[in-house]
mmCIF file of C-alpha atoms in Angstrom:
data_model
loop_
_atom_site.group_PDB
_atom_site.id
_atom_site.type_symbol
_atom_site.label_atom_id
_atom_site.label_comp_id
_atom_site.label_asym_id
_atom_site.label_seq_id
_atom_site.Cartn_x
_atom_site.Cartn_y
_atom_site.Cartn_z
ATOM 1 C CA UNK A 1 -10.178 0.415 -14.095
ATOM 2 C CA UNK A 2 -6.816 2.044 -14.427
ATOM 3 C CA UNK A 3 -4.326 0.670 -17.068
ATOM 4 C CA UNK A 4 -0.706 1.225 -17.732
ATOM 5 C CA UNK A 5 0.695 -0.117 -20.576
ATOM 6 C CA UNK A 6 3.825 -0.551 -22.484
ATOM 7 C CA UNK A 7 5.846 -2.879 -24.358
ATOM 8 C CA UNK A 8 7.136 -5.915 -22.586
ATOM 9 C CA UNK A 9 10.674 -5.893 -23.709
ATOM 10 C CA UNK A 10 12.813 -4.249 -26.839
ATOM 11 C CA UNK A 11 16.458 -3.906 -28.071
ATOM 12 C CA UNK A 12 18.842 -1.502 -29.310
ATOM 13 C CA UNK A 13 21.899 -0.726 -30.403
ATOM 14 C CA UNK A 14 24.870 0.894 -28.829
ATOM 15 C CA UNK A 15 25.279 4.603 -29.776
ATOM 16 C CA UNK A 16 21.737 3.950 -31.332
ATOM 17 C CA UNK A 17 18.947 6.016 -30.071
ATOM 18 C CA UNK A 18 15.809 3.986 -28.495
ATOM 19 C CA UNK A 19 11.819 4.884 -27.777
ATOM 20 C CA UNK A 20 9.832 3.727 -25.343
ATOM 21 C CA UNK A 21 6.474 4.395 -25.157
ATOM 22 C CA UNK A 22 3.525 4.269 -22.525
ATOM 23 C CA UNK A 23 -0.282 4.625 -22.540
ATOM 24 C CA UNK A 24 -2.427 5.251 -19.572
ATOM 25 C CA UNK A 25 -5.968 5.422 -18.421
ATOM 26 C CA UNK A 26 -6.487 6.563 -14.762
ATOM 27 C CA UNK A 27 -9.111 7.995 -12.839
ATOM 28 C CA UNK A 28 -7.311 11.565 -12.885
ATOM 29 C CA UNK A 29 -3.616 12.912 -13.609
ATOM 30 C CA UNK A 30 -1.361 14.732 -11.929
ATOM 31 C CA UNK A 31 2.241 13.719 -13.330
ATOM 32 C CA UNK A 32 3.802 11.104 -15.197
ATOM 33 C CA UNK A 33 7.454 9.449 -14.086
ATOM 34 C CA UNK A 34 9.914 7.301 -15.641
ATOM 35 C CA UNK A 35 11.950 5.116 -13.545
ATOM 36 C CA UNK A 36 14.875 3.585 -14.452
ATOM 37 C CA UNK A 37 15.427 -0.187 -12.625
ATOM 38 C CA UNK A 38 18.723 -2.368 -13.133
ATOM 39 C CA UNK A 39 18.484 -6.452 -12.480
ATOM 40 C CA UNK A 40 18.319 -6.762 -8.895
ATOM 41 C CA UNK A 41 18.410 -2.957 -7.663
ATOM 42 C CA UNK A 42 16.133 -0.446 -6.603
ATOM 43 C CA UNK A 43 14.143 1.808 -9.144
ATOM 44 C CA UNK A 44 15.870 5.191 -9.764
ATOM 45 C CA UNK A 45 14.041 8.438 -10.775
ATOM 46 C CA UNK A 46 14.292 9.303 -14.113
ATOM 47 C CA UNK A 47 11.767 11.924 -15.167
ATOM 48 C CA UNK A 48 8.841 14.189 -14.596
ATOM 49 C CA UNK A 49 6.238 15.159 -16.713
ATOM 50 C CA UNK A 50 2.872 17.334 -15.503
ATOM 51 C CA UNK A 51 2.678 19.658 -18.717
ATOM 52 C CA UNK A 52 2.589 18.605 -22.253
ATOM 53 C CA UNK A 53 5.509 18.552 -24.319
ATOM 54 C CA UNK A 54 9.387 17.605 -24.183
ATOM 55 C CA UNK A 55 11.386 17.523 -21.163
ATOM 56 C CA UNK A 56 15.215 16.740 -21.667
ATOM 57 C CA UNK A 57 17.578 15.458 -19.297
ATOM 58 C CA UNK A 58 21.208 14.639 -21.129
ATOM 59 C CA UNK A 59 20.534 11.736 -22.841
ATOM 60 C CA UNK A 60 17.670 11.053 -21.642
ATOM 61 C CA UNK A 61 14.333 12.659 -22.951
ATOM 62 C CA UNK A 62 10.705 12.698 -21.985
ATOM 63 C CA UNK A 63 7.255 13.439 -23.890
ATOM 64 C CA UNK A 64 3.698 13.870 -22.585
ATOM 65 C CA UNK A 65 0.403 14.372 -24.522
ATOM 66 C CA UNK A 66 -2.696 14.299 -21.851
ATOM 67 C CA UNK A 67 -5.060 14.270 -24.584
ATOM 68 C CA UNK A 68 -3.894 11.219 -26.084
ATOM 69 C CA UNK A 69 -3.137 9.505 -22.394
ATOM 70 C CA UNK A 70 0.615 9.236 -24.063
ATOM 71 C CA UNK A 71 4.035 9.504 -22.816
ATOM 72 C CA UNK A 72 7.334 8.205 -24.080
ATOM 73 C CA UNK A 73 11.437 7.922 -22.851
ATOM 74 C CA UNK A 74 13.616 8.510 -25.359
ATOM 75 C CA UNK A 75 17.344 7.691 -24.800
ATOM 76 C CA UNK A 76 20.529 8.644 -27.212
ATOM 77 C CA UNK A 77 23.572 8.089 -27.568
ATOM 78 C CA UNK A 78 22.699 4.139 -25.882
ATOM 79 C CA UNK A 79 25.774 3.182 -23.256
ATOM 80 C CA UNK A 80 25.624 -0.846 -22.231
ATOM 81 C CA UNK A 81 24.606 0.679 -18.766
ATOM 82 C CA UNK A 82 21.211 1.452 -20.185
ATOM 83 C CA UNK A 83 20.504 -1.834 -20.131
ATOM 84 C CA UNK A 84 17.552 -1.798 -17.365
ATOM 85 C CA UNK A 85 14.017 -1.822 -16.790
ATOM 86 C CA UNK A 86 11.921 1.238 -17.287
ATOM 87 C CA UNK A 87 8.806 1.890 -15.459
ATOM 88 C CA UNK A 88 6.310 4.167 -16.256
ATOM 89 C CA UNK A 89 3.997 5.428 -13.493
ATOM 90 C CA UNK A 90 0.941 7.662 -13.268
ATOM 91 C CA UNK A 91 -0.013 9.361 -10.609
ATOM 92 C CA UNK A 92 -3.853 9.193 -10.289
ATOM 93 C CA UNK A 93 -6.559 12.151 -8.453
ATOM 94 C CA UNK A 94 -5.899 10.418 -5.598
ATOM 95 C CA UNK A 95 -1.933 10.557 -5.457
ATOM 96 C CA UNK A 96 -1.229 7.265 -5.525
ATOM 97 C CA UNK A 97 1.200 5.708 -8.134
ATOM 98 C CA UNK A 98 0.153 3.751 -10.904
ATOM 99 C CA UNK A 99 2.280 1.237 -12.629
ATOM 100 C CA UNK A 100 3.285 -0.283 -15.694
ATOM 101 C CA UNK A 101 4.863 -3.029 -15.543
ATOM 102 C CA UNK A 102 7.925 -2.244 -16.813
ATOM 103 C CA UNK A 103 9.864 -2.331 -20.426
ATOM 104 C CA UNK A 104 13.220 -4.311 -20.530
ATOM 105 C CA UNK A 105 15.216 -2.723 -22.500
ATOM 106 C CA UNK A 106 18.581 -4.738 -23.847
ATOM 107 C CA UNK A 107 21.787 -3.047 -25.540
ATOM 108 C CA UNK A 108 23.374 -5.067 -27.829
ATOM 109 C CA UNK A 109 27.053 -4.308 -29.212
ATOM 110 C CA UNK B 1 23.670 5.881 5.839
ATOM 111 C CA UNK B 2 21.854 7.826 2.698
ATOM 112 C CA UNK B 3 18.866 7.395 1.302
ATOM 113 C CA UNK B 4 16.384 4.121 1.659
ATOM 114 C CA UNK B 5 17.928 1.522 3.522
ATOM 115 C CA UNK B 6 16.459 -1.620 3.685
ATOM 116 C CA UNK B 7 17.417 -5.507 5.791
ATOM 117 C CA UNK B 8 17.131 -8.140 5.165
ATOM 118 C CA UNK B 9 18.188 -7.723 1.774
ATOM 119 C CA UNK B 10 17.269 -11.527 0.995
ATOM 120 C CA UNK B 11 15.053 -13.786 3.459
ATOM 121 C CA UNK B 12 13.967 -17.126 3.538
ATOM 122 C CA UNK B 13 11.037 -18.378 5.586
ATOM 123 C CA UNK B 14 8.812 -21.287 6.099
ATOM 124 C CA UNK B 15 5.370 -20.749 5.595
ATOM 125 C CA UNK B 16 4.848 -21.266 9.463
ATOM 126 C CA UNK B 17 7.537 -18.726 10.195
ATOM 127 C CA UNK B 18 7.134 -15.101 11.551
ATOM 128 C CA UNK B 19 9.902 -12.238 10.230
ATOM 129 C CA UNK B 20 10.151 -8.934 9.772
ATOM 130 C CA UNK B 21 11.598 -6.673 7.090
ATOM 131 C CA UNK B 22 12.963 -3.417 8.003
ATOM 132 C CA UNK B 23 13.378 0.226 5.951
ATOM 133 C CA UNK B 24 15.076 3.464 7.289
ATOM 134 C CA UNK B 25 14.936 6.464 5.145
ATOM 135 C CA UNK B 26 17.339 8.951 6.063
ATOM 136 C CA UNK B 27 15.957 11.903 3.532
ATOM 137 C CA UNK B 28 13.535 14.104 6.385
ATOM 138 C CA UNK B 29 10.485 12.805 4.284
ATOM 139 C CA UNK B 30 6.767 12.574 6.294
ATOM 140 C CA UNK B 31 5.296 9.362 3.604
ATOM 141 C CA UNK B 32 6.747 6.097 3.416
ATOM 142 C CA UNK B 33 5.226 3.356 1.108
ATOM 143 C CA UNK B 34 5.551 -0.738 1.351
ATOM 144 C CA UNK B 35 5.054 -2.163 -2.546
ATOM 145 C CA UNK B 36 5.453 -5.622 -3.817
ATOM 146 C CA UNK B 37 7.102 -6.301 -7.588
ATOM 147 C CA UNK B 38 6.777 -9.649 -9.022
ATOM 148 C CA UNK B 39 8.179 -10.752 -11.760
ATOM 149 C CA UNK B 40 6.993 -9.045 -14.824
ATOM 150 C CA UNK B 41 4.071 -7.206 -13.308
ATOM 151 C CA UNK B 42 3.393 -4.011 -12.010
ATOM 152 C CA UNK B 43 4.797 -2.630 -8.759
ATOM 153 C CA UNK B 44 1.528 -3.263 -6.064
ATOM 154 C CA UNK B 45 1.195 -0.554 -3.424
ATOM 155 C CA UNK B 46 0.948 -2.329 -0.085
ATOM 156 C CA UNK B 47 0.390 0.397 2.602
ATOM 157 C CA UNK B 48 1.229 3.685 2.456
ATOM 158 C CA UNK B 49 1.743 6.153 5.783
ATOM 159 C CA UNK B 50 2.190 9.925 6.496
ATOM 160 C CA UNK B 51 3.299 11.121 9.373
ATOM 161 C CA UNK B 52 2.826 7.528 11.193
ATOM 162 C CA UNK B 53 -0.280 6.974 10.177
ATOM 163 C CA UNK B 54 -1.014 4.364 7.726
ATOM 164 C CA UNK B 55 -3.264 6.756 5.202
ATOM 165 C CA UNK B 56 -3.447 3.509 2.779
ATOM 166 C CA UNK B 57 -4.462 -0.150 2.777
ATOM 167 C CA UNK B 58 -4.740 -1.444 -0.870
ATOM 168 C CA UNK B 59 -6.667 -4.965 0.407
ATOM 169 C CA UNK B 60 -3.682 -6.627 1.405
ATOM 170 C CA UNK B 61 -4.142 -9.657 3.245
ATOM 171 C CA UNK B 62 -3.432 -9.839 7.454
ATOM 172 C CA UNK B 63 -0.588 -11.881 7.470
ATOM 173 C CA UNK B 64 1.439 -8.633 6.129
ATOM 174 C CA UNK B 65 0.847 -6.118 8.737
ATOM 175 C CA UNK B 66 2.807 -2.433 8.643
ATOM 176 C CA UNK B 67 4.259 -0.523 11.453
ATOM 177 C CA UNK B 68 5.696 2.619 11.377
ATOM 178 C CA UNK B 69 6.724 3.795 14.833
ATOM 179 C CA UNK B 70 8.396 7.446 13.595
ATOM 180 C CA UNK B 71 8.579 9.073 10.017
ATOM 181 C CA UNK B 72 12.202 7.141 9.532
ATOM 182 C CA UNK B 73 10.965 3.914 10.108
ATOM 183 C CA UNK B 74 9.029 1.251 8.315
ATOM 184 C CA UNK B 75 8.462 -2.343 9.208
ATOM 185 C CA UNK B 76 6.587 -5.322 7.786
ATOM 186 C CA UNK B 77 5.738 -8.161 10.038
ATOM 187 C CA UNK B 78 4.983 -11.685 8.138
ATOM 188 C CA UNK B 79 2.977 -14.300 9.371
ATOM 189 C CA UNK B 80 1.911 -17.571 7.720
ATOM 190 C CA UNK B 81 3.218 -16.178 4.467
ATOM 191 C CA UNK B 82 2.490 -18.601 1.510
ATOM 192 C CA UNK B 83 4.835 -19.372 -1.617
ATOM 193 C CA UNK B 84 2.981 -16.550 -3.844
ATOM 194 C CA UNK B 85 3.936 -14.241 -1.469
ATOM 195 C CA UNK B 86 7.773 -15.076 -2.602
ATOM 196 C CA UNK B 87 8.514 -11.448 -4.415
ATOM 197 C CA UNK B 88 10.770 -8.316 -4.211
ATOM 198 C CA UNK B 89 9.791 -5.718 -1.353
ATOM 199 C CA UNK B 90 10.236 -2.337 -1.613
ATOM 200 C CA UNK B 91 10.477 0.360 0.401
ATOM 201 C CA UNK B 92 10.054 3.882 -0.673
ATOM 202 C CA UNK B 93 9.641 7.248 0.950
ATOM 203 C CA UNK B 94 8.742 11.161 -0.422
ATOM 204 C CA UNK B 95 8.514 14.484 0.668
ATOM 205 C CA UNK B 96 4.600 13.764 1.380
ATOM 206 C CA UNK B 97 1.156 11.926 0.112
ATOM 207 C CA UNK B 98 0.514 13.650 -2.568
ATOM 208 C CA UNK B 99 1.056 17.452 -4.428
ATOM 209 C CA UNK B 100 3.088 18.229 -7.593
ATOM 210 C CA UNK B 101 6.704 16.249 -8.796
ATOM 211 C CA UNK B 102 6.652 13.929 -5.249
ATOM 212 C CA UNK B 103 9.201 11.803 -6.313
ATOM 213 C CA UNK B 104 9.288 8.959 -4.329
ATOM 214 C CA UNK B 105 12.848 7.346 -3.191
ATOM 215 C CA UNK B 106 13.595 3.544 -3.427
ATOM 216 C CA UNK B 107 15.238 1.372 -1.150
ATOM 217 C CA UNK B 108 17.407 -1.890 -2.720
ATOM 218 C CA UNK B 109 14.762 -4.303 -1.476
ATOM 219 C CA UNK B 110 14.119 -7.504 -0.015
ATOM 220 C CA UNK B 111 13.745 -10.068 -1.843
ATOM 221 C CA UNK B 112 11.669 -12.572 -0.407
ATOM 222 C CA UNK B 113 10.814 -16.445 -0.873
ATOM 223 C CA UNK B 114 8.304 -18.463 0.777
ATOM 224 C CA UNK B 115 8.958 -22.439 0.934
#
Protein backbone atom coordinates (compact mmCIF):
# COMPACT_ATOMS: atom_id res chain seq x y z
CA UNK A 1 0.00 0.00 0.00
CA UNK A 2 1.11 3.58 -0.02
CA UNK A 3 2.50 5.13 3.25
CA UNK A 4 3.29 8.60 4.33
CA UNK A 5 4.89 9.09 7.34
CA UNK A 6 6.18 11.63 9.70
CA UNK A 7 6.41 12.59 13.17
CA UNK A 8 3.23 13.26 15.03
CA UNK A 9 4.11 16.43 16.74
CA UNK A 10 7.58 18.40 17.79
CA UNK A 11 8.73 21.75 19.35
CA UNK A 12 11.04 24.47 18.88
CA UNK A 13 12.32 27.40 19.83
CA UNK A 14 11.85 30.92 18.68
CA UNK A 15 14.69 32.18 16.40
CA UNK A 16 15.69 28.40 16.60
CA UNK A 17 15.84 26.53 13.42
CA UNK A 18 13.46 23.26 13.17
CA UNK A 19 13.44 19.84 10.80
CA UNK A 20 10.81 18.04 9.78
CA UNK A 21 11.09 15.07 8.08
CA UNK A 22 8.89 12.67 5.84
CA UNK A 23 9.17 9.17 4.35
CA UNK A 24 7.09 7.79 1.59
CA UNK A 25 6.29 4.67 -0.29
CA UNK A 26 3.89 5.09 -3.29
CA UNK A 27 3.13 3.32 -6.27
CA UNK A 28 5.11 6.01 -8.47
CA UNK A 29 6.39 9.76 -7.96
CA UNK A 30 5.95 12.67 -9.56
CA UNK A 31 6.49 15.58 -6.86
CA UNK A 32 6.57 16.02 -3.32
CA UNK A 33 4.65 19.20 -1.44
CA UNK A 34 4.71 20.68 1.86
CA UNK A 35 1.72 22.35 3.12
CA UNK A 36 1.57 24.54 5.75
CA UNK A 37 -2.05 24.32 7.92
CA UNK A 38 -2.90 26.75 10.96
CA UNK A 39 -5.70 25.50 13.74
CA UNK A 40 -8.85 25.84 12.03
CA UNK A 41 -7.77 27.18 8.42
CA UNK A 42 -7.22 25.89 5.16
CA UNK A 43 -3.82 24.22 4.09
CA UNK A 44 -1.47 26.69 2.32
CA UNK A 45 1.21 25.70 -0.28
CA UNK A 46 4.46 25.63 0.89
CA UNK A 47 6.84 23.80 -1.42
CA UNK A 48 7.68 21.75 -4.44
CA UNK A 49 10.03 19.21 -4.92
CA UNK A 50 10.29 16.82 -8.35
CA UNK A 51 14.25 16.76 -8.53
CA UNK A 52 16.62 15.81 -5.86
CA UNK A 53 18.25 18.22 -3.79
CA UNK A 54 17.54 21.66 -1.87
CA UNK A 55 14.94 24.02 -2.76
CA UNK A 56 14.85 27.34 -0.65
CA UNK A 57 12.12 29.61 -0.14
CA UNK A 58 13.12 32.52 2.64
CA UNK A 59 12.95 30.80 5.61
CA UNK A 60 11.63 28.09 4.59
CA UNK A 61 13.68 25.17 2.95
CA UNK A 62 12.97 21.90 1.24
CA UNK A 63 15.03 18.53 0.56
CA UNK A 64 14.25 15.49 -1.61
CA UNK A 65 16.20 12.20 -2.04
CA UNK A 66 14.00 9.68 -4.39
CA UNK A 67 16.30 6.99 -3.68
CA UNK A 68 15.84 7.00 -0.11
CA UNK A 69 11.81 7.84 -0.48
CA UNK A 70 12.97 11.05 1.82
CA UNK A 71 12.02 14.56 2.05
CA UNK A 72 12.29 17.12 4.80
CA UNK A 73 11.03 21.13 5.69
CA UNK A 74 13.40 22.94 7.25
CA UNK A 75 12.41 26.34 8.79
CA UNK A 76 14.88 29.23 10.35
CA UNK A 77 14.81 31.89 11.95
CA UNK A 78 11.24 30.25 13.88
CA UNK A 79 8.46 33.32 14.22
CA UNK A 80 5.38 32.23 16.80
CA UNK A 81 3.36 32.25 13.44
CA UNK A 82 5.04 29.02 12.49
CA UNK A 83 3.19 27.45 14.82
CA UNK A 84 0.96 25.11 12.37
CA UNK A 85 0.54 21.85 10.95
CA UNK A 86 2.68 20.63 8.14
CA UNK A 87 1.58 18.16 5.66
CA UNK A 88 3.56 16.30 3.49
CA UNK A 89 2.00 14.91 0.30
CA UNK A 90 3.11 12.67 -2.56
CA UNK A 91 1.86 12.67 -5.61
CA UNK A 92 1.57 9.04 -6.88
CA UNK A 93 1.73 7.60 -11.04
CA UNK A 94 -1.62 8.21 -10.98
CA UNK A 95 -1.73 12.03 -9.89
CA UNK A 96 -3.51 11.77 -7.04
CA UNK A 97 -2.25 13.21 -3.66
CA UNK A 98 -1.01 11.23 -0.99
CA UNK A 99 -1.01 12.26 2.58
CA UNK A 100 0.68 12.29 5.72
CA UNK A 101 -0.99 13.05 8.30
CA UNK A 102 0.44 15.96 9.34
CA UNK A 103 3.36 17.19 11.95
CA UNK A 104 2.29 19.80 14.63
CA UNK A 105 4.77 21.81 15.07
CA UNK A 106 4.71 24.21 18.45
CA UNK A 107 6.99 27.44 19.04
CA UNK A 108 7.75 28.01 22.35
CA UNK A 109 9.25 31.48 23.67
CA UNK B 1 -14.22 36.81 -3.98
CA UNK B 2 -10.50 35.12 -4.43
CA UNK B 3 -9.52 31.94 -4.31
CA UNK B 4 -11.58 28.74 -2.72
CA UNK B 5 -14.60 29.78 -1.17
CA UNK B 6 -16.44 27.55 0.73
CA UNK B 7 -20.37 27.72 2.98
CA UNK B 8 -21.30 26.61 5.28
CA UNK B 9 -18.27 27.18 7.09
CA UNK B 10 -19.71 25.13 10.20
CA UNK B 11 -22.96 22.80 9.95
CA UNK B 12 -24.86 20.86 12.18
CA UNK B 13 -27.20 18.07 11.14
CA UNK B 14 -29.20 15.24 12.44
CA UNK B 15 -28.41 12.05 11.18
CA UNK B 16 -31.91 12.04 9.37
CA UNK B 17 -31.16 15.41 7.85
CA UNK B 18 -30.28 16.26 4.16
CA UNK B 19 -27.65 19.46 3.50
CA UNK B 20 -25.44 20.53 1.23
CA UNK B 21 -21.98 22.10 1.34
CA UNK B 22 -20.97 24.44 -1.27
CA UNK B 23 -17.25 25.51 -2.91
CA UNK B 24 -16.60 28.23 -5.61
CA UNK B 25 -13.15 28.59 -6.87
CA UNK B 26 -12.59 31.70 -8.54
CA UNK B 27 -8.82 30.80 -9.96
CA UNK B 28 -9.93 29.58 -13.98
CA UNK B 29 -8.84 25.99 -12.83
CA UNK B 30 -10.57 22.73 -14.90
CA UNK B 31 -10.08 20.01 -11.43
CA UNK B 32 -11.76 20.45 -8.30
CA UNK B 33 -11.33 17.87 -5.41
CA UNK B 34 -13.80 17.08 -2.23
CA UNK B 35 -11.34 15.58 0.80
CA UNK B 36 -12.20 14.80 4.32
CA UNK B 37 -9.47 15.56 7.38
CA UNK B 38 -10.12 14.09 10.66
CA UNK B 39 -8.48 14.66 13.43
CA UNK B 40 -4.96 13.51 13.33
CA UNK B 41 -5.15 11.50 10.14
CA UNK B 42 -4.45 11.96 6.73
CA UNK B 43 -6.42 14.20 4.37
CA UNK B 44 -8.95 11.37 2.39
CA UNK B 45 -9.64 12.23 -1.24
CA UNK B 46 -13.40 12.05 -1.69
CA UNK B 47 -14.11 12.72 -5.44
CA UNK B 48 -12.19 14.40 -7.67
CA UNK B 49 -13.60 16.11 -11.20
CA UNK B 50 -12.11 17.70 -14.40
CA UNK B 51 -13.87 19.55 -16.51
CA UNK B 52 -17.37 18.40 -14.80
CA UNK B 53 -16.77 15.14 -14.83
CA UNK B 54 -16.16 13.32 -11.72
CA UNK B 55 -12.69 11.44 -12.98
CA UNK B 56 -12.46 9.98 -9.20
CA UNK B 57 -14.47 8.00 -6.66
CA UNK B 58 -12.14 6.78 -3.80
CA UNK B 59 -15.12 4.19 -2.33
CA UNK B 60 -16.93 6.72 -0.60
CA UNK B 61 -20.13 5.74 0.66
CA UNK B 62 -23.75 7.05 -1.20
CA UNK B 63 -24.95 9.17 1.31
CA UNK B 64 -22.07 11.78 0.12
CA UNK B 65 -22.84 12.34 -3.42
CA UNK B 66 -20.76 15.20 -5.64
CA UNK B 67 -22.07 17.56 -8.16
CA UNK B 68 -20.29 19.78 -10.12
CA UNK B 69 -22.54 21.65 -12.55
CA UNK B 70 -19.52 24.04 -14.22
CA UNK B 71 -15.64 24.08 -13.55
CA UNK B 72 -16.38 26.90 -10.61
CA UNK B 73 -18.62 24.93 -8.78
CA UNK B 74 -18.56 22.06 -6.36
CA UNK B 75 -21.29 20.67 -4.19
CA UNK B 76 -21.72 17.84 -1.70
CA UNK B 77 -25.15 16.61 -0.94
CA UNK B 78 -25.50 14.61 2.59
CA UNK B 79 -27.94 12.19 3.35
CA UNK B 80 -28.35 10.00 6.45
CA UNK B 81 -24.90 11.10 7.50
CA UNK B 82 -23.77 9.25 10.73
CA UNK B 83 -21.64 10.75 13.75
CA UNK B 84 -18.18 9.42 12.12
CA UNK B 85 -18.90 11.35 9.35
CA UNK B 86 -18.49 14.57 11.84
CA UNK B 87 -14.99 15.98 10.19
CA UNK B 88 -13.47 19.02 8.35
CA UNK B 89 -14.39 19.28 4.48
CA UNK B 90 -12.31 20.60 2.10
CA UNK B 91 -12.50 21.90 -1.00
CA UNK B 92 -9.65 22.30 -3.33
CA UNK B 93 -9.12 23.11 -6.97
CA UNK B 94 -5.80 23.12 -9.60
CA UNK B 95 -4.86 24.00 -12.86
CA UNK B 96 -5.78 20.21 -13.93
CA UNK B 97 -5.67 16.24 -12.92
CA UNK B 98 -2.47 15.67 -13.06
CA UNK B 99 1.17 16.94 -14.89
CA UNK B 100 4.19 18.56 -13.17
CA UNK B 101 4.03 21.24 -9.82
CA UNK B 102 -0.21 21.12 -9.89
CA UNK B 103 -0.55 22.78 -6.84
CA UNK B 104 -3.78 22.39 -5.63
CA UNK B 105 -5.69 25.50 -3.82
CA UNK B 106 -7.61 25.11 -0.47
CA UNK B 107 -10.74 26.44 0.55
CA UNK B 108 -11.28 27.33 4.64
CA UNK B 109 -13.60 24.36 5.03
CA UNK B 110 -16.58 23.10 6.56
CA UNK B 111 -16.47 21.73 9.42
CA UNK B 112 -19.01 19.31 9.96
CA UNK B 113 -20.75 17.35 12.97
CA UNK B 114 -23.19 14.68 12.88
CA UNK B 115 -25.54 14.22 16.13
Amino acid sequence: GQNIDQPTEMTATEGAIVQINCTYQTSGFNGLFWYQQHAGEAPTFLSYNVLDGLEEKGRFSSFLSRSKGYSYLLLKELQMKDSASYLCAVMDSNYQLIWGAGTKLIIKP
Amino acid sequence: ETGVTQTPRHLVMGMTNKKSLKCEQHLGHNAMYWYKQSAKKPLELMFVYSLEERVENNSVPSRFSPECPNSSHLFLHLHTLQPEDSALYLCASSQSVGGDYNEQFFGPGTRLTVL
